[in-house]
Amino acid sequence: MTRFIIIALFVVLWSCEDPVSINIPNSTPKLVVDGVITDVQTLQEIRLLYSNDFNSTTGTDKANGATVRIIDNIGQAIDFLEATDGLYQSTAVVSGNYGNSYQLQIELSDGTTYESDFQVLKPTPAIDFLSVNIVPNLRNDDPEVFNVSVHTTDFIEMGDFYRWKIFKNGFQLGNISDVILRSDRLFNQNQFSVEFDAFEFSSGDSCIIEQYSLSEPAFEFFRLLQIQTGELGRSTSTEPSPVKSNIYNINDHSEVVLGFFYATSVSQAEIVVE
């Protein structure tokens, strides 16, 4: 019988741990990879851990002692060192470059080797502006509750994919089921807006919006993960199944690996709610 396991899946850089139930053919721990390279000049980070059985009462095991690097399509390499258990940081402050493709390479302490597909780092348009909207408050006596919308202009070429992260007073809001995604199929070349109506703000709160470019495979990964985590527990939901990773054991492509490696550029804007 198929069993459920819990994984702590770090889906993007700067995110917190989001427990996700995924239907896996057996309860053998699976490698979980949170991997991303951005165009931000920083210490890039890769997180490696192992999934837990659904009924486990212990914390997630970290993949310690691995050799981690990212290479690009012109042969340049970024090496990583383990900073803390399962967290690997680049040995220098670096950034990805628009138009380059990047591959994550991992060798575990036992010699097992993994690679990702190459991912293109696409530019992200600048955020034109943020706006604040008054919304009905049905939960308490606070007369004014607000949400925030982002306004941005899509590039000329068709095939752009976006993700946003929302921060309130320095803390990221939401979880993996709240991932906010858009494709430019309906608004190519035009200005468009996204209202983050799931998140409430009060007067005086600061709001930071981070806007990310995604490749189509990364977009599909997050879209399917959002669907599955959003449906878990509903009586009408379909049976969950593994969301396909782009990371594989180079000697055994049948091995299930969880997580995704992608490349992205980041645009950011901030507003104080009034």
mmCIF file of C-alpha atoms in Angstrom:
data_model
loop_
_atom_site.group_PDB
_atom_site.id
_atom_site.type_symbol
_atom_site.label_atom_id
_atom_site.label_comp_id
_atom_site.label_asym_id
_atom_site.label_seq_id
_atom_site.Cartn_x
_atom_site.Cartn_y
_atom_site.Cartn_z
ATOM 1 C CA MET A 1 0.000 0.000 0.000
ATOM 2 C CA THR A 2 1.231 3.449 -0.862
ATOM 3 C CA ARG A 3 2.222 5.415 2.225
ATOM 4 C CA PHE A 4 2.369 9.118 2.913
ATOM 5 C CA ILE A 5 5.544 10.808 4.028
ATOM 6 C CA ILE A 6 6.196 14.289 5.312
ATOM 7 C CA ILE A 7 8.958 16.296 3.715
ATOM 8 C CA ALA A 8 10.327 19.644 4.753
ATOM 9 C CA LEU A 9 10.528 21.246 1.329
ATOM 10 C CA PHE A 10 12.347 24.539 0.958
ATOM 11 C CA VAL A 11 10.768 25.703 -2.273
ATOM 12 C CA VAL A 12 12.597 28.950 -2.742
ATOM 13 C CA LEU A 13 15.456 30.886 -1.290
ATOM 14 C CA TRP A 14 14.559 32.903 1.828
ATOM 15 C CA SER A 15 11.537 30.690 2.548
ATOM 16 C CA CYS A 16 10.697 28.874 5.758
ATOM 17 C CA GLU A 17 10.179 25.112 6.067
ATOM 18 C CA ASP A 18 6.827 24.078 4.620
ATOM 19 C CA PRO A 19 5.714 20.540 5.554
ATOM 20 C CA VAL A 20 4.187 18.908 2.482
ATOM 21 C CA SER A 21 2.414 15.538 2.322
ATOM 22 C CA ILE A 22 3.232 13.698 -0.883
ATOM 23 C CA ASN A 23 2.195 10.222 -1.938
ATOM 24 C CA ILE A 24 5.362 8.163 -2.483
ATOM 25 C CA PRO A 25 5.490 4.450 -3.439
ATOM 26 C CA ASN A 26 7.304 3.518 -0.197
ATOM 27 C CA SER A 27 8.562 5.117 2.998
ATOM 28 C CA THR A 28 12.278 4.972 2.189
ATOM 29 C CA PRO A 29 13.709 8.461 2.846
ATOM 30 C CA LYS A 30 14.065 10.511 -0.320
ATOM 31 C CA LEU A 31 16.567 13.252 -1.032
ATOM 32 C CA VAL A 32 14.892 16.686 -0.894
ATOM 33 C CA VAL A 33 16.584 19.560 -2.699
ATOM 34 C CA ASP A 34 15.859 23.266 -2.340
ATOM 35 C CA GLY A 35 18.019 24.772 -5.057
ATOM 36 C CA VAL A 36 17.986 28.165 -6.725
ATOM 37 C CA ILE A 37 20.435 30.649 -8.191
ATOM 38 C CA THR A 38 19.400 34.295 -8.513
ATOM 39 C CA ASP A 39 20.724 37.461 -10.100
ATOM 40 C CA VAL A 40 21.142 38.985 -6.622
ATOM 41 C CA GLN A 41 24.750 39.478 -5.512
ATOM 42 C CA THR A 42 24.768 37.327 -2.382
ATOM 43 C CA LEU A 43 25.903 34.036 -0.908
ATOM 44 C CA GLN A 44 23.791 31.645 -2.947
ATOM 45 C CA GLU A 45 22.270 28.782 -0.940
ATOM 46 C CA ILE A 46 21.334 25.149 -1.542
ATOM 47 C CA ARG A 47 19.544 23.058 1.095
ATOM 48 C CA LEU A 48 19.655 19.258 1.193
ATOM 49 C CA LEU A 49 17.644 17.024 3.517
ATOM 50 C CA TYR A 50 15.737 13.762 3.587
ATOM 51 C CA SER A 51 12.013 13.121 3.691
ATOM 52 C CA ASN A 52 10.421 11.533 6.753
ATOM 53 C CA ASP A 53 7.825 8.819 7.044
ATOM 54 C CA PHE A 54 4.331 10.249 7.632
ATOM 55 C CA ASN A 55 4.196 8.894 11.202
ATOM 56 C CA SER A 56 7.721 9.930 12.133
ATOM 57 C CA THR A 57 8.102 11.974 15.322
ATOM 58 C CA THR A 58 11.716 12.933 14.659
ATOM 59 C CA GLY A 59 12.969 15.980 12.791
ATOM 60 C CA THR A 60 14.052 15.872 9.190
ATOM 61 C CA ASP A 61 17.543 14.512 8.599
ATOM 62 C CA LYS A 62 19.944 16.833 6.825
ATOM 63 C CA ALA A 63 22.208 15.644 4.020
ATOM 64 C CA ASN A 64 25.572 16.448 5.563
ATOM 65 C CA GLY A 65 28.995 16.160 3.977
ATOM 66 C CA ALA A 66 27.901 16.573 0.370
ATOM 67 C CA THR A 67 29.913 18.154 -2.428
ATOM 68 C CA VAL A 68 27.764 20.795 -4.122
ATOM 69 C CA ARG A 69 28.401 23.001 -7.129
ATOM 70 C CA ILE A 70 26.520 24.876 -9.829
ATOM 71 C CA ILE A 71 27.916 25.037 -13.360
ATOM 72 C CA ASP A 72 26.755 27.185 -16.257
ATOM 73 C CA ASN A 73 26.531 26.529 -19.977
ATOM 74 C CA ILE A 74 29.951 28.110 -20.641
ATOM 75 C CA GLY A 75 31.756 25.956 -18.104
ATOM 76 C CA GLN A 76 32.044 28.333 -15.153
ATOM 77 C CA ALA A 77 31.517 26.737 -11.744
ATOM 78 C CA ILE A 78 30.267 28.009 -8.400
ATOM 79 C CA ASP A 79 31.457 25.873 -5.487
ATOM 80 C CA PHE A 80 29.537 25.520 -2.225
ATOM 81 C CA LEU A 81 30.587 24.688 1.328
ATOM 82 C CA GLU A 82 28.380 23.377 4.121
ATOM 83 C CA ALA A 83 27.609 26.290 6.460
ATOM 84 C CA THR A 84 25.298 24.383 8.832
ATOM 85 C CA ASP A 85 23.608 20.980 8.724
ATOM 86 C CA GLY A 86 22.276 20.539 5.205
ATOM 87 C CA LEU A 87 22.718 24.219 4.269
ATOM 88 C CA TYR A 88 25.356 24.861 1.615
ATOM 89 C CA GLN A 89 26.520 28.357 0.680
ATOM 90 C CA SER A 90 28.626 29.556 -2.231
ATOM 91 C CA THR A 91 32.247 30.159 -1.306
ATOM 92 C CA ALA A 92 31.980 33.784 -2.518
ATOM 93 C CA VAL A 93 29.318 36.428 -3.125
ATOM 94 C CA VAL A 94 28.102 35.725 -6.660
ATOM 95 C CA SER A 95 25.083 36.140 -8.910
ATOM 96 C CA GLY A 96 23.654 34.439 -11.941
ATOM 97 C CA ASN A 97 23.633 36.153 -15.346
ATOM 98 C CA TYR A 98 20.703 36.690 -17.700
ATOM 99 C CA GLY A 99 20.630 34.252 -20.584
ATOM 100 C CA ASN A 100 22.975 31.730 -18.994
ATOM 101 C CA SER A 101 21.808 28.226 -18.152
ATOM 102 C CA TYR A 102 22.673 26.603 -14.824
ATOM 103 C CA GLN A 103 22.924 23.033 -13.593
ATOM 104 C CA LEU A 104 23.082 21.860 -9.976
ATOM 105 C CA GLN A 105 25.497 18.996 -9.226
ATOM 106 C CA ILE A 106 25.448 17.078 -5.933
ATOM 107 C CA GLU A 107 27.645 14.266 -4.667
ATOM 108 C CA LEU A 108 26.489 12.855 -1.330
ATOM 109 C CA SER A 109 28.912 11.611 1.307
ATOM 110 C CA ASP A 110 28.328 8.018 0.153
ATOM 111 C CA GLY A 111 29.300 8.902 -3.416
ATOM 112 C CA THR A 112 25.787 8.979 -4.891
ATOM 113 C CA THR A 113 25.707 11.680 -7.558
ATOM 114 C CA TYR A 114 22.799 13.827 -8.746
ATOM 115 C CA GLU A 115 22.376 16.423 -11.459
ATOM 116 C CA SER A 116 19.586 18.771 -12.431
ATOM 117 C CA ASP A 117 18.454 19.759 -15.881
ATOM 118 C CA PHE A 118 19.926 23.053 -17.066
ATOM 119 C CA GLN A 119 17.741 26.042 -16.212
ATOM 120 C CA VAL A 120 17.841 29.379 -18.060
ATOM 121 C CA LEU A 121 17.996 32.536 -15.937
ATOM 122 C CA LYS A 122 15.415 34.864 -17.455
ATOM 123 C CA PRO A 123 15.115 38.582 -16.604
ATOM 124 C CA THR A 124 12.209 39.847 -14.525
ATOM 125 C CA PRO A 125 10.521 43.148 -15.434
ATOM 126 C CA ALA A 126 10.717 45.910 -12.863
ATOM 127 C CA ILE A 127 7.696 46.376 -10.627
ATOM 128 C CA ASP A 128 5.953 49.535 -11.885
ATOM 129 C CA PHE A 129 4.250 50.302 -8.570
ATOM 130 C CA LEU A 130 2.321 48.837 -5.640
ATOM 131 C CA SER A 131 -1.183 49.915 -4.635
ATOM 132 C CA VAL A 132 -3.191 49.501 -1.439
ATOM 133 C CA ASN A 133 -6.843 48.479 -1.400
ATOM 134 C CA ILE A 134 -9.370 48.720 1.452
ATOM 135 C CA VAL A 135 -11.169 45.416 1.997
ATOM 136 C CA PRO A 136 -14.133 44.424 4.201
ATOM 137 C CA ASN A 137 -13.117 43.293 7.667
ATOM 138 C CA LEU A 138 -15.387 40.520 8.907
ATOM 139 C CA ARG A 139 -13.226 39.152 11.726
ATOM 140 C CA ASN A 140 -12.803 41.944 14.290
ATOM 141 C CA ASP A 141 -13.595 45.561 15.071
ATOM 142 C CA ASP A 142 -10.658 47.051 13.181
ATOM 143 C CA PRO A 143 -12.468 49.426 10.797
ATOM 144 C CA GLU A 144 -9.781 49.341 8.118
ATOM 145 C CA VAL A 145 -8.074 46.298 6.668
ATOM 146 C CA PHE A 146 -6.015 46.425 3.495
ATOM 147 C CA ASN A 147 -4.424 44.254 0.884
ATOM 148 C CA VAL A 148 -1.744 45.078 -1.672
ATOM 149 C CA SER A 149 -1.602 44.751 -5.456
ATOM 150 C CA VAL A 150 1.464 44.654 -7.676
ATOM 151 C CA HIS A 151 1.504 46.322 -11.098
ATOM 152 C CA THR A 152 4.110 45.375 -13.676
ATOM 153 C CA THR A 153 4.553 45.288 -17.460
ATOM 154 C CA ASP A 154 5.172 42.046 -19.292
ATOM 155 C CA PHE A 155 7.983 41.682 -21.815
ATOM 156 C CA ILE A 156 7.306 41.556 -25.553
ATOM 157 C CA GLU A 157 8.094 37.880 -26.008
ATOM 158 C CA MET A 158 5.437 35.307 -25.202
ATOM 159 C CA GLY A 159 6.369 32.676 -22.627
ATOM 160 C CA ASP A 160 7.055 34.599 -19.423
ATOM 161 C CA PHE A 161 6.209 33.044 -16.072
ATOM 162 C CA TYR A 162 6.077 34.772 -12.715
ATOM 163 C CA ARG A 163 6.031 34.072 -9.009
ATOM 164 C CA TRP A 164 5.633 36.505 -6.092
ATOM 165 C CA LYS A 165 6.525 36.442 -2.413
ATOM 166 C CA ILE A 166 4.906 38.807 0.099
ATOM 167 C CA PHE A 167 6.519 40.083 3.288
ATOM 168 C CA LYS A 168 4.715 41.854 6.126
ATOM 169 C CA ASN A 169 6.944 43.790 8.523
ATOM 170 C CA GLY A 170 9.879 41.645 7.453
ATOM 171 C CA PHE A 171 8.154 38.234 7.686
ATOM 172 C CA GLN A 172 7.116 36.157 4.690
ATOM 173 C CA LEU A 173 3.395 35.430 4.483
ATOM 174 C CA GLY A 174 1.683 32.232 3.403
ATOM 175 C CA ASN A 175 2.888 28.703 2.787
ATOM 176 C CA ILE A 176 3.380 26.418 -0.182
ATOM 177 C CA SER A 177 -0.363 26.252 -0.941
ATOM 178 C CA ASP A 178 -0.364 30.073 -1.206
ATOM 179 C CA VAL A 179 2.223 30.188 -3.998
ATOM 180 C CA ILE A 180 1.203 33.004 -6.367
ATOM 181 C CA LEU A 181 1.907 32.226 -10.017
ATOM 182 C CA ARG A 182 1.017 33.751 -13.373
ATOM 183 C CA SER A 183 1.693 33.004 -17.037
ATOM 184 C CA ASP A 184 1.655 35.806 -19.632
ATOM 185 C CA ARG A 185 -0.725 33.935 -21.933
ATOM 186 C CA LEU A 186 -3.537 36.428 -21.201
ATOM 187 C CA PHE A 187 -1.562 39.673 -20.889
ATOM 188 C CA ASN A 188 1.513 39.358 -23.115
ATOM 189 C CA GLN A 189 3.278 42.739 -23.677
ATOM 190 C CA ASN A 190 0.768 44.579 -21.455
ATOM 191 C CA GLN A 191 0.780 46.007 -17.980
ATOM 192 C CA PHE A 192 -1.022 43.708 -15.576
ATOM 193 C CA SER A 193 -1.784 43.622 -11.875
ATOM 194 C CA VAL A 194 -2.122 40.923 -9.245
ATOM 195 C CA GLU A 195 -4.099 41.547 -6.054
ATOM 196 C CA PHE A 196 -2.818 39.571 -3.080
ATOM 197 C CA ASP A 197 -6.238 39.286 -1.465
ATOM 198 C CA ALA A 198 -5.305 36.361 0.775
ATOM 199 C CA PHE A 199 -3.074 38.583 2.915
ATOM 200 C CA GLU A 200 -4.364 41.353 5.172
ATOM 201 C CA PHE A 201 -2.471 44.431 6.337
ATOM 202 C CA SER A 202 -3.220 47.164 8.846
ATOM 203 C CA SER A 203 -2.334 50.823 8.645
ATOM 204 C CA GLY A 204 1.358 51.316 9.347
ATOM 205 C CA ASP A 205 2.454 47.851 8.184
ATOM 206 C CA SER A 206 5.291 47.626 5.704
ATOM 207 C CA CYS A 207 4.848 45.368 2.689
ATOM 208 C CA ILE A 208 7.663 44.113 0.474
ATOM 209 C CA ILE A 209 6.814 42.307 -2.762
ATOM 210 C CA GLU A 210 9.442 40.180 -4.493
ATOM 211 C CA GLN A 211 8.776 39.271 -8.124
ATOM 212 C CA TYR A 212 10.522 36.283 -9.709
ATOM 213 C CA SER A 213 10.968 35.054 -13.252
ATOM 214 C CA LEU A 214 10.491 31.325 -13.806
ATOM 215 C CA SER A 215 11.215 28.908 -16.597
ATOM 216 C CA GLU A 216 8.185 26.985 -17.827
ATOM 217 C CA PRO A 217 9.348 23.746 -16.104
ATOM 218 C CA ALA A 218 9.751 25.606 -12.785
ATOM 219 C CA PHE A 219 6.336 27.212 -13.241
ATOM 220 C CA GLU A 220 4.750 23.805 -13.836
ATOM 221 C CA PHE A 221 6.504 22.329 -10.796
ATOM 222 C CA PHE A 222 5.193 25.023 -8.464
ATOM 223 C CA ARG A 223 1.732 24.941 -10.075
ATOM 224 C CA LEU A 224 1.358 21.188 -9.583
ATOM 225 C CA LEU A 225 2.792 21.342 -6.067
ATOM 226 C CA GLN A 226 0.293 24.087 -5.194
ATOM 227 C CA ILE A 227 -2.600 22.051 -6.582
ATOM 228 C CA GLN A 228 -1.630 18.927 -4.676
ATOM 229 C CA THR A 229 -0.973 20.613 -1.339
ATOM 230 C CA GLY A 230 -4.164 22.648 -1.685
ATOM 231 C CA GLU A 231 -6.242 19.531 -2.301
ATOM 232 C CA LEU A 232 -4.806 17.390 0.501
ATOM 233 C CA GLY A 233 -7.449 16.549 3.058
ATOM 234 C CA ARG A 234 -10.433 17.451 0.890
ATOM 235 C CA SER A 235 -12.985 14.691 0.508
ATOM 236 C CA THR A 236 -13.219 15.396 -3.234
ATOM 237 C CA SER A 237 -9.506 15.647 -3.865
ATOM 238 C CA THR A 238 -7.707 13.262 -6.171
ATOM 239 C CA GLU A 239 -5.097 10.956 -4.691
ATOM 240 C CA PRO A 240 -1.798 12.867 -4.387
ATOM 241 C CA SER A 241 1.186 11.707 -6.392
ATOM 242 C CA PRO A 242 4.829 12.779 -6.577
ATOM 243 C CA VAL A 243 5.468 16.120 -8.266
ATOM 244 C CA LYS A 244 8.200 15.456 -10.809
ATOM 245 C CA SER A 245 11.585 16.919 -9.960
ATOM 246 C CA ASN A 246 14.188 18.045 -12.495
ATOM 247 C CA ILE A 247 16.937 16.473 -10.359
ATOM 248 C CA TYR A 248 17.977 12.861 -10.891
ATOM 249 C CA ASN A 249 20.469 10.226 -9.777
ATOM 250 C CA ILE A 250 22.861 10.015 -12.725
ATOM 251 C CA ASN A 251 23.202 6.239 -12.272
ATOM 252 C CA ASP A 252 19.554 5.476 -11.480
ATOM 253 C CA HIS A 253 16.977 7.714 -13.145
ATOM 254 C CA SER A 254 14.171 5.703 -11.506
ATOM 255 C CA GLU A 255 15.099 7.024 -8.048
ATOM 256 C CA VAL A 256 12.553 9.525 -6.737
ATOM 257 C CA VAL A 257 14.074 12.880 -5.827
ATOM 258 C CA LEU A 258 11.969 15.665 -4.303
ATOM 259 C CA GLY A 259 12.323 19.370 -4.913
ATOM 260 C CA PHE A 260 13.455 21.440 -7.860
ATOM 261 C CA PHE A 261 16.457 23.465 -9.004
ATOM 262 C CA TYR A 262 15.755 26.683 -10.878
ATOM 263 C CA ALA A 263 17.316 30.019 -11.845
ATOM 264 C CA THR A 264 15.552 33.349 -11.405
ATOM 265 C CA SER A 265 15.969 37.097 -11.389
ATOM 266 C CA VAL A 266 14.323 39.189 -8.688
ATOM 267 C CA SER A 267 12.552 42.564 -8.712
ATOM 268 C CA GLN A 268 11.459 44.154 -5.441
ATOM 269 C CA ALA A 269 9.236 47.001 -4.290
ATOM 270 C CA GLU A 270 8.120 48.216 -0.864
ATOM 271 C CA ILE A 271 5.167 50.220 0.410
ATOM 272 C CA VAL A 272 3.931 51.356 3.820
ATOM 273 C CA VAL A 273 0.210 50.725 4.158
ATOM 274 C CA GLU A 274 -1.817 53.866 4.902
#
